[in-house]
Coordinates of C-alpha atoms in Angstrom, one line a residue:
P1 CA 120.6 113.9 65.4
R2 CA 117.6 111.6 65.9
S3 CA 117.0 112.9 69.4
Y4 CA 116.0 116.2 67.9
Y5 CA 112.7 114.6 66.8
G6 CA 112.0 113.0 70.1
V7 CA 113.2 110.6 72.8
L8 CA 111.4 108.2 75.1
T9 CA 111.2 109.1 78.8
K10 CA 109.8 107.3 81.8
D11 CA 107.2 110.0 82.2
M12 CA 105.9 109.3 78.6
L13 CA 105.4 105.7 79.6
V14 CA 103.4 106.8 82.6
Q15 CA 101.4 109.6 80.9
G16 CA 101.6 109.0 77.2
C17 CA 103.2 111.3 74.7
S18 CA 100.7 114.1 74.5
R19 CA 100.4 116.4 77.5
E20 CA 97.0 117.6 76.3
K21 CA 93.9 116.1 77.9
D22 CA 92.4 113.4 75.7
P23 CA 88.9 112.2 76.8
K24 CA 89.7 108.6 75.9
H25 CA 93.0 108.7 77.9
D26 CA 91.9 110.5 81.1
K27 CA 94.3 108.6 83.4
N28 CA 97.9 107.4 83.3
I29 CA 98.9 104.5 81.1
L30 CA 101.3 102.9 83.6
T31 CA 102.4 103.2 87.2
P32 CA 105.8 104.8 87.6
E33 CA 107.2 101.4 88.8
C34 CA 106.0 99.6 85.7
A35 CA 107.1 102.4 83.4
A36 CA 110.6 102.3 84.9
A37 CA 110.8 98.6 84.4
I38 CA 109.7 98.9 80.7
F39 CA 112.1 101.8 80.2
D40 CA 114.9 99.6 81.5
V41 CA 114.0 96.8 79.1
C42 CA 114.0 99.3 76.2
V43 CA 117.5 100.3 77.2
S44 CA 118.9 96.8 77.8
E45 CA 117.3 95.3 74.7
N46 CA 118.5 98.2 72.4
I47 CA 115.1 99.5 71.6
L48 CA 116.6 102.8 72.6
H49 CA 119.9 104.3 71.5
A50 CA 122.3 105.9 74.0
D51 CA 120.4 109.3 73.5
F52 CA 117.1 107.5 74.4
S53 CA 115.8 107.9 70.8
V54 CA 113.9 104.8 69.6
D55 CA 115.5 102.7 66.9
V56 CA 113.5 103.6 63.8
T57 CA 114.2 100.3 62.2
L58 CA 112.1 98.5 64.8
S59 CA 108.5 97.8 63.9
R60 CA 105.5 97.5 66.2
V61 CA 105.8 93.8 65.9
D62 CA 109.5 93.9 66.8
I63 CA 109.0 96.0 69.9
T64 CA 106.0 94.0 71.0
K65 CA 108.0 90.7 70.7
I66 CA 110.9 92.1 72.7
L67 CA 108.6 93.5 75.5
D68 CA 106.4 90.4 75.6
S69 CA 109.5 88.2 76.3
T70 CA 111.5 90.6 78.6
V71 CA 109.1 92.6 80.8
P72 CA 109.7 91.4 84.4
S73 CA 107.0 89.1 85.7
L74 CA 106.1 91.5 88.5
H75 CA 104.9 94.0 85.8
M76 CA 103.6 91.7 83.1
D77 CA 99.9 91.9 84.1
E78 CA 100.0 95.7 84.0
Y79 CA 102.0 95.8 80.8
S80 CA 99.7 93.2 79.1
A81 CA 96.6 95.2 80.0
K82 CA 98.1 98.4 78.5
K83 CA 100.3 96.8 75.8
E84 CA 98.8 98.8 72.9
D85 CA 99.1 102.1 74.6
V86 CA 102.7 101.3 75.7
V87 CA 103.8 100.3 72.2
D88 CA 102.0 103.3 70.7
T89 CA 103.8 105.6 73.2
I90 CA 107.2 104.0 72.3
L91 CA 106.6 104.4 68.6
R92 CA 105.2 108.0 68.8
S93 CA 108.2 109.1 70.9
R94 CA 110.3 108.8 67.7
Y95 CA 108.7 112.0 66.5
V96 CA 107.0 113.4 69.6
N97 CA 108.6 116.9 69.3
L98 CA 107.2 117.4 65.8
Y99 CA 103.9 115.8 66.8
N100 CA 103.4 118.2 69.6
L101 CA 103.7 121.0 67.1
L102 CA 101.7 119.6 64.2
K103 CA 99.4 117.0 65.9
E104 CA 97.3 114.9 63.5
H105 CA 98.1 117.1 60.4
L106 CA 100.6 114.5 59.2
T107 CA 100.5 110.7 59.1
E108 CA 102.9 108.6 61.0
E109 CA 104.6 107.8 57.7
S110 CA 105.1 111.5 57.0
Y111 CA 106.6 112.1 60.5
L112 CA 109.0 109.3 60.0

């Protein structure tokens, strides 16, 4: 199943996909409240399947358009400030389990 390769979690939206310390990402991406709101949008807008795996047919542009138009106004400023990291996290979650094993040894295309 798709979920074998990786699923999106609220914690990933808070912390990013990699648990390792990365000097350029020394703090959380989002607050837990904003992460929960974005996760809920991902569920309601079918970015996520029932098993919380990301729909692999959606591109960066598709996901960005959906989020730009549906993130609640209360969280829009925070989302907008971290949009690239948020979308990167959503996209990387598609193969996060493999990535955690192999890191940068493969390209995104190879992972997919």
